[in-house]
XYZ file of C-alpha atoms in Angstrom:
90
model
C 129.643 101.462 118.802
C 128.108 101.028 115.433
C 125.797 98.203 116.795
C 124.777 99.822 119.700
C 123.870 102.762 117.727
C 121.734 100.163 115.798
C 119.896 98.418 118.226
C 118.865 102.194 119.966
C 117.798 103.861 116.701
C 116.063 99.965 115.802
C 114.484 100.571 119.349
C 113.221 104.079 119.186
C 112.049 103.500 115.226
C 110.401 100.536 116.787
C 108.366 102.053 119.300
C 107.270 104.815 117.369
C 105.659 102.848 114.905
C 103.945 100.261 116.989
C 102.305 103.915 118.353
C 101.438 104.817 114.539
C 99.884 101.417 113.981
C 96.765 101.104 115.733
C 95.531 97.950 117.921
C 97.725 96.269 120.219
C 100.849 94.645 119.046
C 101.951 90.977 120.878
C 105.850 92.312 121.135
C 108.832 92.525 123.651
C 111.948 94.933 123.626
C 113.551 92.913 121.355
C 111.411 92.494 119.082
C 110.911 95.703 118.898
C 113.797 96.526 118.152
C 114.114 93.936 115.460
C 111.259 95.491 113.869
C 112.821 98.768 113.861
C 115.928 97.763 112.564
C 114.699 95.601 109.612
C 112.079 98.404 108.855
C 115.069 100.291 108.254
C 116.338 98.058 105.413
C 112.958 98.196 103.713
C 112.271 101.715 104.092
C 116.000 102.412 102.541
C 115.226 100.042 99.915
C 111.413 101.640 98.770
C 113.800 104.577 98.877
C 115.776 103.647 96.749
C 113.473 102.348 94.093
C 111.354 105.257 94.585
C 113.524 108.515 94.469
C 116.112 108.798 91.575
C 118.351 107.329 90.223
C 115.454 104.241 90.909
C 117.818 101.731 91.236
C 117.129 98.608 93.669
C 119.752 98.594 96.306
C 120.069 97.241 99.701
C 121.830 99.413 102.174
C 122.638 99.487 105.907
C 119.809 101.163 107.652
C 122.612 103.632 109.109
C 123.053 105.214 105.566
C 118.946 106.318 105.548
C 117.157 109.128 106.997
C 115.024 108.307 110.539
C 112.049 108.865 108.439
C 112.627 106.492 106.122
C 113.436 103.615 108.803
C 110.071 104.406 110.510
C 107.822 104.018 107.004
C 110.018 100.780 106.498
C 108.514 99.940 110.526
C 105.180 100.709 109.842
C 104.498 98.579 106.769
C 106.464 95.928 107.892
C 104.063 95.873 111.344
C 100.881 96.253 108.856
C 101.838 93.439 106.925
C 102.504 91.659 110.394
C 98.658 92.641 111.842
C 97.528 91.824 107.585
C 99.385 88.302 108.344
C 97.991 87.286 111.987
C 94.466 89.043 111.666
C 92.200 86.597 112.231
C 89.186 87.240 110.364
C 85.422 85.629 110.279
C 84.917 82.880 106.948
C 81.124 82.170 105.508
């Protein structure tokens, strides 16, 4: 149950953020939902750097506040658009 639970929350975390994020985003369901879940991770772990006791730790997105996974989301896709931008040289 605990990894169906995952791949919904990674879903719905997922979606919401590619609606944050403006522009259109090149993604399926699942990667989607891949986006949501690993945004989790990383918005656990800026947690856990950020608030006290601001040690680095790496915790199962399961064990962090919906909030959290979606900041971890929306990063991850601006570092994605940051990455594949295609920009205009001299």
């Amino acid at each position: 149950m605990h990894i169906v639970w995952l791949i919904v929350l990674g879903l719905v975390v997922g979606l919401i953020a590619r609606l944050i994020v403006p522009g259109k985003q090149p993604m399926g369901w699942v990667a989607t939902a891949v986006l949501g879940i690993v945004g989790s991770y990383v918005g656990g772990t800026v947690g856990s750097v950020v608030f006290p006791p601001h040690k680095f730790d790496i915790h199962p997105p399961i064990q962090h506040s919906f909030l959290g996974a979606l900041v971890g989301a929306v990063l991850l896709l601006l570092i994605y658009k940051f990455a594949t931008s295609r920009t205009k040289t001299l």
